[in-house]
Amino acid sequence: MPIPNGFLGEKDLNKTEEKYELSCLICESCGLAQLSNIVNPDLMFKNYVYIPSMSRVMMENFNNLSYQIYNNFNLNQDSLVVDIGSNDGSLLSFFKNYRTRVLGIDPAENLAKIAELKGIPTEIKFFDLKNAKLIRNKHGQADVITATNVVAHIDNLHDFFKGISCLLKDDGVLITEFPYFVELVRGNEFDTIYHEHLSYFSLKPWLKLIKSHGFEVLRTQKSPIHGGSIRIIQKKQKEKSENPNSKNIVNHMAFPEEEHNIYNRDTLSDFARKVGSLKIELTTLLKNLKRKRKKIVGYGAAAKGNVLTNYFNIGPEILDYIVDSTPYKQGLFTPGKHIPIYAENRLTIDRPDYVLILAWNFAEEIIKKEMTFRKLGGKFIIPIPKLKVV
Ligand code: TYD
C-alpha cells in the first residue's frame, strides 16, 4: 500500500511509487491493536495535507471541546493551553477567543505557517520527552494539554507520556481524543487502518498506558468524529491509590469492549470477512453502473479513501475524478490509483450520475451540502458502515 496521504503531482506519475506493508495485529495480553510495520514519520508528517478546518463538524467538535474545558477547569488569561498535533491551529483558535495563552506543537512546517498567520505560536517539532523539556524551559508548564487524533500516530507512546508528564502542571488536565477500536470493528471501518495510524485504542490498553504514567481518568465521552471517537479527560494521580470516582468511570466504560467481544479472534476474523464481502458488493455495483455507462466520481480525497480504492482496486477507469475542498489536494493525483482531484464545484459543472463518498465519516455533511446534485437526480453511494445508495 502506498502512503495514504502521498498525493502526487502530474510530473511524478511516471515515477515508481514506494509501497509499504500494511498489516494490523492485536496484542492478546493488553488488547492494543497496532501496525506491524512503521514507516519513517518524516515521510508522512513533514508536509501534511490533512486539515480539520475543512469540515464544519470537526470545527463544531473543537468549539465544544474548548467551551467544555474553559468552563469546567476555570481557565483564565494566564492559563497555558498546549495542543499536540496542532495542525493549522484550528482547535487553539477557539481557546484564543477565550484569551487563554496558547501554544501549538506540530512537525508540519506548511501547517505551522498557517497557524502562525492566525496568531497561534507553533513549535515545529515532533512531540517527545526531549522536545517537551525544551518547550517547558521556553514557555513554562501547561495548564491544559490537548492531543486530539494524535496518539494513534505515536510510535514511542511511553516517551510521549513522559513528555506530557514533564510539560503538564501537577494540577493540569490532559484531553485526548482518538478513534475507538470498538467502533472501527463494529462499523467495518477497515480503511482507517493505514500507515499513519500505528495504534488502534480501546479503553483497556489506554487505561493501562495512562496508569503506568501516573494518570487517572476524570471523564470520558463518546464523539461521532472519525467514525466514532472517544474523548478522555485525565489528570495526574495525586494519591497513591486511584480515586474511586475514576474507578467507577472505568468500570462503566470498559463494558462495551467486552460486550462486543473485541478481543476475541472470531470477532476479528469476522471483521476481516466482512471487509472481503464489502469489496465484492461495492466493486460489483460500480462495474454494473459502468456497464450502464453511468458517470461515477468520488467525494473526499481522504486518506481512508486512498486505502479503500487501492485495496478494492478502484481506479480512474471507474472513478473519473475525486472532488475535495482541500486546496492542497486539488490538482494532484491519489497515491497508488492516480485518480485526479478537483475542487468541489466540478460536480455542479459536470453533473455525474453517481458520487462515491470516500469521506464516508462526513457523509451527512456532504449530502446536505450537495442538495442540488441530489435534487437534479444525482445519487450518492456510501460504502461504510454498510453499502448504501441514496
Ligand atoms: P477525513 O475523513 O477527515 O480524513 P482522513 O484523510 O484521515 O481519512 O478526510 C476528509 C476529506 O474529505 C478531506 O480531504 C476533506 C474532504 N471533504 C470535502 O472535500 N468536503 C467536505 O464537505 C468535507 C466534510 C470533507
Tab-separated table of C-alpha atoms and ligand atoms in Angstrom:
chain	number	residue	atom	x	y	z
A	1	MET	CA	0.000	0.000	0.000
A	2	PRO	CA	1.380	3.473	-0.828
A	3	ILE	CA	1.404	6.090	1.959
A	4	PRO	CA	-2.273	7.111	2.070
A	5	ASN	CA	-1.596	10.857	2.083
A	6	GLY	CA	1.183	10.536	-0.524
A	7	PHE	CA	-0.621	12.578	-3.197
A	8	LEU	CA	1.291	13.005	-6.451
A	9	GLY	CA	1.815	15.870	-8.862
A	10	GLU	CA	1.425	15.210	-12.579
A	11	LYS	CA	5.198	15.110	-13.109
A	12	ASP	CA	5.563	12.284	-10.567
A	13	LEU	CA	3.029	9.954	-12.120
A	14	ASN	CA	5.613	8.022	-14.141
A	15	LYS	CA	7.996	7.543	-11.229
A	16	THR	CA	7.917	4.332	-9.208
A	17	GLU	CA	5.886	4.798	-6.051
A	18	GLU	CA	7.133	3.306	-2.801
A	19	LYS	CA	4.751	0.780	-1.246
A	20	TYR	CA	4.803	-0.305	2.383
A	21	GLU	CA	3.462	-3.318	4.206
A	22	LEU	CA	0.149	-2.687	5.930
A	23	SER	CA	-0.891	-5.296	8.498
A	24	CYS	CA	-2.653	-4.805	11.786
A	25	LEU	CA	-2.016	-7.098	14.738
A	26	ILE	CA	-3.584	-7.268	18.179
A	27	CYS	CA	-1.844	-7.998	21.466
A	28	GLU	CA	-3.698	-10.818	23.175
A	29	SER	CA	-2.454	-9.663	26.552
A	30	CYS	CA	-3.227	-5.917	26.682
A	31	GLY	CA	-5.689	-5.672	23.786
A	32	LEU	CA	-3.837	-2.967	21.843
A	33	ALA	CA	-4.065	-3.272	18.052
A	34	GLN	CA	-1.007	-1.951	16.222
A	35	LEU	CA	0.596	-1.977	12.794
A	36	SER	CA	3.361	-4.476	12.253
A	37	ASN	CA	5.422	-2.055	10.176
A	38	ILE	CA	6.415	1.547	10.859
A	39	VAL	CA	7.046	3.976	8.019
A	40	ASN	CA	9.529	6.815	8.610
A	41	PRO	CA	7.384	9.618	10.131
A	42	ASP	CA	9.298	12.315	8.213
A	43	LEU	CA	7.815	10.894	5.016
A	44	MET	CA	4.297	11.255	6.361
A	45	PHE	CA	4.128	14.295	8.599
A	46	LYS	CA	6.623	16.969	7.482
A	47	ASN	CA	4.376	18.266	4.740
A	48	TYR	CA	0.903	17.332	5.852
A	49	VAL	CA	-2.196	17.693	3.723
A	50	TYR	CA	-4.948	16.934	6.212
A	51	ILE	CA	-6.652	19.983	7.733
A	52	PRO	CA	-9.628	19.591	10.065
A	53	SER	CA	-10.797	23.171	9.484
A	54	MET	CA	-12.153	21.954	6.129
A	55	SER	CA	-15.005	20.292	7.997
A	56	ARG	CA	-17.826	22.066	9.801
A	57	VAL	CA	-18.372	19.010	12.030
A	58	MET	CA	-14.719	18.979	13.130
A	59	MET	CA	-14.815	22.694	13.924
A	60	GLU	CA	-18.001	22.253	15.959
A	61	ASN	CA	-16.284	19.457	17.861
A	62	PHE	CA	-13.315	21.754	18.634
A	63	ASN	CA	-15.631	24.594	19.604
A	64	ASN	CA	-17.477	22.326	22.010
A	65	LEU	CA	-14.226	20.905	23.441
A	66	SER	CA	-12.756	24.359	24.135
A	67	TYR	CA	-16.034	25.538	25.724
A	68	GLN	CA	-16.152	22.482	27.976
A	69	ILE	CA	-12.524	22.756	29.080
A	70	TYR	CA	-12.510	26.547	29.531
A	71	ASN	CA	-15.586	26.462	31.743
A	72	ASN	CA	-15.042	23.259	33.693
A	73	PHE	CA	-11.459	23.980	34.619
A	74	ASN	CA	-11.765	27.717	35.297
A	75	LEU	CA	-9.138	28.807	32.812
A	76	ASN	CA	-8.137	32.457	32.604
A	77	GLN	CA	-5.781	34.733	30.701
A	78	ASP	CA	-2.740	33.286	32.463
A	79	SER	CA	-3.603	29.676	31.639
A	80	LEU	CA	-1.457	28.000	29.004
A	81	VAL	CA	-3.191	25.575	26.620
A	82	VAL	CA	-0.840	23.409	24.574
A	83	ASP	CA	-2.140	21.413	21.622
A	84	ILE	CA	-0.028	18.484	20.454
A	85	GLY	CA	-0.511	17.842	16.745
A	86	SER	CA	-1.906	21.358	16.445
A	87	ASN	CA	-2.192	21.231	12.648
A	88	ASP	CA	-3.273	24.669	11.323
A	89	GLY	CA	-4.225	25.875	14.810
A	90	SER	CA	-7.935	25.037	14.391
A	91	LEU	CA	-8.527	23.923	17.977
A	92	LEU	CA	-6.298	26.558	19.570
A	93	SER	CA	-8.054	29.368	17.724
A	94	PHE	CA	-11.129	28.626	19.884
A	95	PHE	CA	-9.056	28.842	23.082
A	96	LYS	CA	-7.515	32.039	21.757
A	97	ASN	CA	-11.026	33.511	21.559
A	98	TYR	CA	-11.282	32.878	25.309
A	99	ARG	CA	-7.983	34.807	25.604
A	100	THR	CA	-6.003	31.998	27.215
A	101	ARG	CA	-2.339	31.665	26.253
A	102	VAL	CA	-1.910	29.060	23.529
A	103	LEU	CA	0.927	27.057	22.019
A	104	GLY	CA	0.793	24.589	19.155
A	105	ILE	CA	3.255	21.757	18.567
A	106	ASP	CA	3.334	20.113	15.145
A	107	PRO	CA	6.044	18.799	12.821
A	108	ALA	CA	4.278	20.003	9.645
A	109	GLU	CA	6.026	23.181	8.516
A	110	ASN	CA	3.343	24.034	5.942
A	111	LEU	CA	0.563	23.951	8.541
A	112	ALA	CA	2.550	25.705	11.269
A	113	LYS	CA	2.909	28.664	8.900
A	114	ILE	CA	-0.883	28.882	8.557
A	115	ALA	CA	-1.277	28.665	12.349
A	116	GLU	CA	1.283	31.446	12.870
A	117	LEU	CA	-0.667	33.640	10.444
A	118	LYS	CA	-3.701	33.157	12.716
A	119	GLY	CA	-1.591	34.383	15.642
A	120	ILE	CA	-1.034	30.919	17.108
A	121	PRO	CA	2.586	30.388	18.141
A	122	THR	CA	3.688	26.956	16.969
A	123	GLU	CA	6.767	24.866	17.735
A	124	ILE	CA	7.587	22.872	14.587
A	125	LYS	CA	8.528	19.639	16.317
A	126	PHE	CA	7.535	16.045	16.894
A	127	PHE	CA	6.426	15.685	20.490
A	128	ASP	CA	8.658	13.575	22.737
A	129	LEU	CA	10.351	13.901	26.120
A	130	LYS	CA	13.396	15.707	24.705
A	131	ASN	CA	11.280	18.354	22.976
A	132	ALA	CA	8.876	18.582	25.937
A	133	LYS	CA	11.833	19.645	28.124
A	134	LEU	CA	12.880	22.300	25.594
A	135	ILE	CA	9.310	23.594	25.344
A	136	ARG	CA	8.850	23.669	29.127
A	137	ASN	CA	12.045	25.695	29.524
A	138	LYS	CA	10.914	28.165	26.884
A	139	HIS	CA	7.169	28.510	27.607
A	140	GLY	CA	6.643	27.100	31.116
A	141	GLN	CA	4.326	24.254	32.126
A	142	ALA	CA	0.842	23.861	30.666
A	143	ASP	CA	-2.491	24.043	32.493
A	144	VAL	CA	-4.132	22.059	29.712
A	145	ILE	CA	-2.678	19.735	27.109
A	146	THR	CA	-4.894	18.606	24.254
A	147	ALA	CA	-3.985	15.773	21.900
A	148	THR	CA	-6.840	15.074	19.504
A	149	ASN	CA	-6.335	12.496	16.781
A	150	VAL	CA	-2.693	12.240	17.564
A	151	VAL	CA	-1.956	9.310	19.889
A	152	ALA	CA	-2.607	6.825	17.088
A	153	HIS	CA	0.328	8.389	15.229
A	154	ILE	CA	2.857	7.960	18.031
A	155	ASP	CA	5.451	5.207	17.850
A	156	ASN	CA	7.007	5.511	21.306
A	157	LEU	CA	3.941	6.013	23.498
A	158	HIS	CA	5.909	5.800	26.746
A	159	ASP	CA	8.272	8.579	25.710
A	160	PHE	CA	5.234	10.600	24.568
A	161	PHE	CA	3.630	10.217	28.012
A	162	LYS	CA	6.867	11.084	29.770
A	163	GLY	CA	6.844	14.263	27.661
A	164	ILE	CA	3.292	15.031	28.769
A	165	SER	CA	4.158	14.440	32.439
A	166	CYS	CA	7.061	16.850	32.066
A	167	LEU	CA	5.104	19.597	30.291
A	168	LEU	CA	1.835	19.416	32.268
A	169	LYS	CA	1.442	21.160	35.647
A	170	ASP	CA	0.674	18.799	38.545
A	171	ASP	CA	-2.906	20.086	38.704
A	172	GLY	CA	-3.259	20.381	34.931
A	173	VAL	CA	-5.572	18.364	32.672
A	174	LEU	CA	-4.837	16.238	29.652
A	175	ILE	CA	-7.516	15.782	26.992
A	176	THR	CA	-7.103	13.062	24.422
A	177	GLU	CA	-9.456	12.097	21.632
A	178	PHE	CA	-8.955	9.101	19.410
A	179	PRO	CA	-10.999	6.797	17.185
A	180	TYR	CA	-12.399	3.963	19.303
A	181	PHE	CA	-11.302	0.488	18.157
A	182	VAL	CA	-14.703	-0.945	19.106
A	183	GLU	CA	-16.378	1.379	16.576
A	184	LEU	CA	-13.755	0.544	13.949
A	185	VAL	CA	-14.604	-3.145	14.150
A	186	ARG	CA	-18.359	-2.719	14.589
A	187	GLY	CA	-18.587	-0.162	11.781
A	188	ASN	CA	-16.444	-2.076	9.282
A	189	GLU	CA	-14.083	0.932	9.200
A	190	PHE	CA	-11.161	-1.054	7.773
A	191	ASP	CA	-9.980	1.885	5.666
A	192	THR	CA	-8.996	3.864	8.761
A	193	ILE	CA	-6.208	1.333	9.211
A	194	TYR	CA	-3.184	2.838	7.481
A	195	HIS	CA	0.477	3.705	7.957
A	196	GLU	CA	-0.095	6.979	9.824
A	197	HIS	CA	-2.135	5.208	12.488
A	198	LEU	CA	0.206	2.969	14.412
A	199	SER	CA	-2.162	2.159	17.299
A	200	TYR	CA	-5.911	1.435	17.472
A	201	PHE	CA	-7.016	2.043	21.020
A	202	SER	CA	-9.807	0.698	23.102
A	203	LEU	CA	-10.159	1.557	26.765
A	204	LYS	CA	-8.408	-1.433	28.274
A	205	PRO	CA	-4.952	-0.745	26.780
A	206	TRP	CA	-5.414	3.032	27.104
A	207	LEU	CA	-6.067	2.806	30.845
A	208	LYS	CA	-3.133	0.507	31.297
A	209	LEU	CA	-0.918	3.022	29.498
A	210	ILE	CA	-2.037	6.117	31.406
A	211	LYS	CA	-1.932	4.332	34.742
A	212	SER	CA	1.652	3.318	34.158
A	213	HIS	CA	2.443	7.048	33.810
A	214	GLY	CA	0.524	8.089	36.940
A	215	PHE	CA	-2.608	9.496	35.257
A	216	GLU	CA	-6.252	8.842	36.120
A	217	VAL	CA	-9.495	9.414	34.254
A	218	LEU	CA	-11.770	12.318	35.190
A	219	ARG	CA	-14.339	11.906	32.446
A	220	THR	CA	-14.934	10.046	29.195
A	221	GLN	CA	-17.251	10.961	26.394
A	222	LYS	CA	-18.118	9.488	23.025
A	223	SER	CA	-17.984	11.642	19.914
A	224	PRO	CA	-19.033	10.908	16.334
A	225	ILE	CA	-15.731	12.167	14.891
A	226	HIS	CA	-13.812	9.885	12.514
A	227	GLY	CA	-16.407	7.134	12.623
A	228	GLY	CA	-16.735	7.081	16.419
A	229	SER	CA	-14.136	8.541	18.748
A	230	ILE	CA	-13.668	8.696	22.448
A	231	ARG	CA	-12.667	11.804	24.396
A	232	ILE	CA	-10.888	11.222	27.682
A	233	ILE	CA	-10.147	13.895	30.241
A	234	GLN	CA	-7.447	12.836	32.649
A	235	LYS	CA	-5.146	14.275	35.271
A	236	LYS	CA	-2.070	13.322	37.226
A	237	GLN	CA	-2.934	10.992	40.084
A	238	LYS	CA	-2.237	12.720	43.423
A	239	GLU	CA	-2.803	9.918	45.880
A	240	LYS	CA	-1.095	6.547	45.774
A	241	SER	CA	-4.420	4.757	45.279
A	242	GLU	CA	-6.794	5.504	42.433
A	243	ASN	CA	-9.663	7.903	43.091
A	244	PRO	CA	-12.922	5.803	43.473
A	245	ASN	CA	-14.731	8.106	41.078
A	246	SER	CA	-12.179	7.373	38.374
A	247	LYS	CA	-12.509	3.642	39.074
A	248	ASN	CA	-16.275	3.937	38.624
A	249	ILE	CA	-15.931	5.612	35.250
A	250	VAL	CA	-13.534	2.938	34.165
A	251	ASN	CA	-15.819	0.073	35.206
A	252	HIS	CA	-18.653	1.632	33.313
A	253	MET	CA	-16.674	2.291	30.120
A	254	ALA	CA	-14.809	-0.993	29.809
A	255	PHE	CA	-18.132	-2.704	29.278
A	256	PRO	CA	-18.710	-2.186	25.520
A	257	GLU	CA	-15.374	-3.781	24.724
A	258	GLU	CA	-16.259	-6.988	26.497
A	259	GLU	CA	-19.836	-6.864	25.226
A	260	HIS	CA	-18.672	-6.717	21.623
A	261	ASN	CA	-16.026	-9.375	22.162
A	262	ILE	CA	-13.480	-7.070	20.713
A	263	TYR	CA	-10.529	-9.092	21.992
A	264	ASN	CA	-11.814	-12.342	20.565
A	265	ARG	CA	-10.163	-13.869	17.483
A	266	ASP	CA	-13.508	-14.883	15.972
A	267	THR	CA	-14.813	-11.295	16.158
A	268	LEU	CA	-11.724	-10.065	14.353
A	269	SER	CA	-11.840	-12.811	11.719
A	270	ASP	CA	-15.471	-11.954	11.151
A	271	PHE	CA	-14.467	-8.303	10.669
A	272	ALA	CA	-11.922	-9.331	8.021
A	273	ARG	CA	-14.566	-11.460	6.280
A	274	LYS	CA	-16.998	-8.523	6.209
A	275	VAL	CA	-14.357	-6.353	4.529
A	276	GLY	CA	-13.957	-9.035	1.863
A	277	SER	CA	-17.728	-9.100	1.271
A	278	LEU	CA	-17.863	-5.309	1.013
A	279	LYS	CA	-15.152	-5.416	-1.636
A	280	ILE	CA	-17.262	-7.770	-3.758
A	281	GLU	CA	-20.501	-5.835	-3.194
A	282	LEU	CA	-19.044	-2.420	-3.947
A	283	THR	CA	-16.929	-3.352	-6.958
A	284	THR	CA	-19.859	-5.314	-8.454
A	285	LEU	CA	-22.134	-2.304	-8.024
A	286	LEU	CA	-19.590	0.068	-9.594
A	287	LYS	CA	-18.863	-2.251	-12.524
A	288	ASN	CA	-22.581	-2.693	-13.223
A	289	LEU	CA	-23.049	1.055	-13.233
A	290	LYS	CA	-20.124	1.483	-15.601
A	291	ARG	CA	-21.632	-1.126	-17.899
A	292	LYS	CA	-24.740	1.063	-17.998
A	293	ARG	CA	-22.413	3.961	-18.984
A	294	LYS	CA	-23.036	5.864	-15.776
A	295	LYS	CA	-20.539	8.510	-14.806
A	296	ILE	CA	-19.164	7.951	-11.291
A	297	VAL	CA	-16.861	10.224	-9.297
A	298	GLY	CA	-15.536	10.197	-5.734
A	299	TYR	CA	-16.136	12.718	-2.925
A	300	GLY	CA	-13.356	13.449	-0.428
A	301	ALA	CA	-9.765	12.533	-1.255
A	302	ALA	CA	-9.418	11.241	2.282
A	303	ALA	CA	-6.509	9.049	3.314
A	304	LYS	CA	-9.096	6.389	4.106
A	305	GLY	CA	-10.437	6.709	0.557
A	306	ASN	CA	-6.979	6.016	-0.779
A	307	VAL	CA	-6.847	2.846	1.297
A	308	LEU	CA	-10.267	1.782	0.023
A	309	THR	CA	-9.550	2.471	-3.656
A	310	ASN	CA	-6.175	0.709	-3.502
A	311	TYR	CA	-7.404	-2.273	-1.515
A	312	PHE	CA	-10.558	-2.680	-3.636
A	313	ASN	CA	-8.679	-1.896	-6.854
A	314	ILE	CA	-10.873	1.020	-7.894
A	315	GLY	CA	-9.006	3.293	-10.305
A	316	PRO	CA	-9.701	6.127	-12.764
A	317	GLU	CA	-11.389	3.682	-15.135
A	318	ILE	CA	-14.237	3.642	-12.584
A	319	LEU	CA	-13.968	6.985	-10.782
A	320	ASP	CA	-13.330	9.760	-13.312
A	321	TYR	CA	-12.058	12.012	-10.537
A	322	ILE	CA	-12.487	12.865	-6.872
A	323	VAL	CA	-13.655	16.241	-5.601
A	324	ASP	CA	-12.167	17.651	-2.424
A	325	SER	CA	-12.395	21.005	-0.657
A	326	THR	CA	-8.752	20.975	0.478
A	327	PRO	CA	-6.843	23.413	-1.757
A	328	TYR	CA	-3.561	21.429	-1.294
A	329	LYS	CA	-5.076	18.304	-2.756
A	330	GLN	CA	-6.716	19.903	-5.788
A	331	GLY	CA	-4.728	19.387	-8.987
A	332	LEU	CA	-2.928	16.364	-7.508
A	333	PHE	CA	-3.500	12.623	-8.024
A	334	THR	CA	-4.278	9.965	-5.414
A	335	PRO	CA	-1.446	7.644	-4.359
A	336	GLY	CA	-1.465	4.238	-5.996
A	337	LYS	CA	-4.549	4.653	-8.168
A	338	HIS	CA	-3.660	8.088	-9.627
A	339	ILE	CA	-7.218	9.413	-9.637
A	340	PRO	CA	-7.223	13.181	-10.344
A	341	ILE	CA	-8.541	15.543	-7.642
A	342	TYR	CA	-10.589	18.641	-8.374
A	343	ALA	CA	-12.440	21.307	-6.403
A	344	GLU	CA	-15.985	20.513	-5.268
A	345	ASN	CA	-17.658	22.842	-7.795
A	346	ARG	CA	-16.689	20.418	-10.570
A	347	LEU	CA	-19.776	18.409	-9.546
A	348	THR	CA	-22.096	21.257	-10.496
A	349	ILE	CA	-20.371	21.791	-13.819
A	350	ASP	CA	-20.071	18.119	-14.686
A	351	ARG	CA	-23.201	16.566	-13.176
A	352	PRO	CA	-22.065	12.915	-12.849
A	353	ASP	CA	-24.698	10.208	-12.198
A	354	TYR	CA	-23.170	8.759	-9.025
A	355	VAL	CA	-20.877	10.048	-6.317
A	356	LEU	CA	-18.998	7.544	-4.163
A	357	ILE	CA	-18.471	9.184	-0.772
A	358	LEU	CA	-14.955	8.161	0.169
A	359	ALA	CA	-15.007	10.509	3.184
A	360	TRP	CA	-17.993	8.478	4.482
A	361	ASN	CA	-17.417	9.813	8.008
A	362	PHE	CA	-18.706	13.150	6.665
A	363	ALA	CA	-21.488	11.633	4.525
A	364	GLU	CA	-24.257	13.555	6.267
A	365	GLU	CA	-22.421	16.878	5.991
A	366	ILE	CA	-21.547	16.260	2.332
A	367	ILE	CA	-25.066	15.190	1.304
A	368	LYS	CA	-26.550	18.270	2.985
A	369	LYS	CA	-24.060	20.497	1.220
A	370	GLU	CA	-24.731	18.926	-2.183
A	371	MET	CA	-28.525	19.013	-2.014
A	372	THR	CA	-28.826	20.420	-5.535
A	373	PHE	CA	-26.882	17.498	-7.018
A	374	ARG	CA	-29.397	15.119	-5.477
A	375	LYS	CA	-32.407	17.216	-6.490
A	376	LEU	CA	-31.196	17.034	-10.077
A	377	GLY	CA	-31.241	13.232	-9.947
A	378	GLY	CA	-27.680	12.500	-8.770
A	379	LYS	CA	-27.141	9.613	-6.343
A	380	PHE	CA	-24.680	9.065	-3.518
A	381	ILE	CA	-23.018	5.745	-2.759
A	382	ILE	CA	-21.938	5.379	0.864
A	383	PRO	CA	-19.618	2.381	1.325
A	384	ILE	CA	-19.226	2.270	5.121
A	385	PRO	CA	-20.503	1.100	7.621
A	386	LYS	CA	-22.869	-0.652	5.158
A	387	LEU	CA	-23.096	-0.143	1.424
A	388	LYS	CA	-25.974	2.238	0.707
A	389	VAL	CA	-27.178	4.161	-2.345
A	390	VAL	CA	-29.209	7.275	-1.544
B	1	TYD	P1	-11.007	12.793	6.611
B	1	TYD	O1	-12.009	11.733	6.589
B	1	TYD	O2	-11.188	13.866	7.569
B	1	TYD	O3	-9.609	12.231	6.945
B	1	TYD	P2	-8.611	11.080	6.548
B	1	TYD	O4	-7.778	11.716	5.483
B	1	TYD	O5	-7.928	10.940	7.854
B	1	TYD	O6	-9.280	9.833	6.089
B	1	TYD	O7	-10.870	13.409	5.164
B	1	TYD	C1	-11.978	14.007	4.624
B	1	TYD	C2	-11.628	14.561	3.288
B	1	TYD	O8	-12.832	14.995	2.687
B	1	TYD	C3	-10.717	15.764	3.372
B	1	TYD	O9	-9.767	15.705	2.310
B	1	TYD	C4	-11.660	16.957	3.132
B	1	TYD	C5	-12.741	16.331	2.309
B	1	TYD	N1	-14.044	16.985	2.454
B	1	TYD	C6	-14.595	17.646	1.361
B	1	TYD	O10	-13.983	17.677	0.288
B	1	TYD	N2	-15.805	18.267	1.510
B	1	TYD	C7	-16.478	18.229	2.689
B	1	TYD	O11	-17.586	18.801	2.791
B	1	TYD	C8	-15.915	17.527	3.804
B	1	TYD	C9	-16.630	17.455	5.104
B	1	TYD	C10	-14.688	16.923	3.644
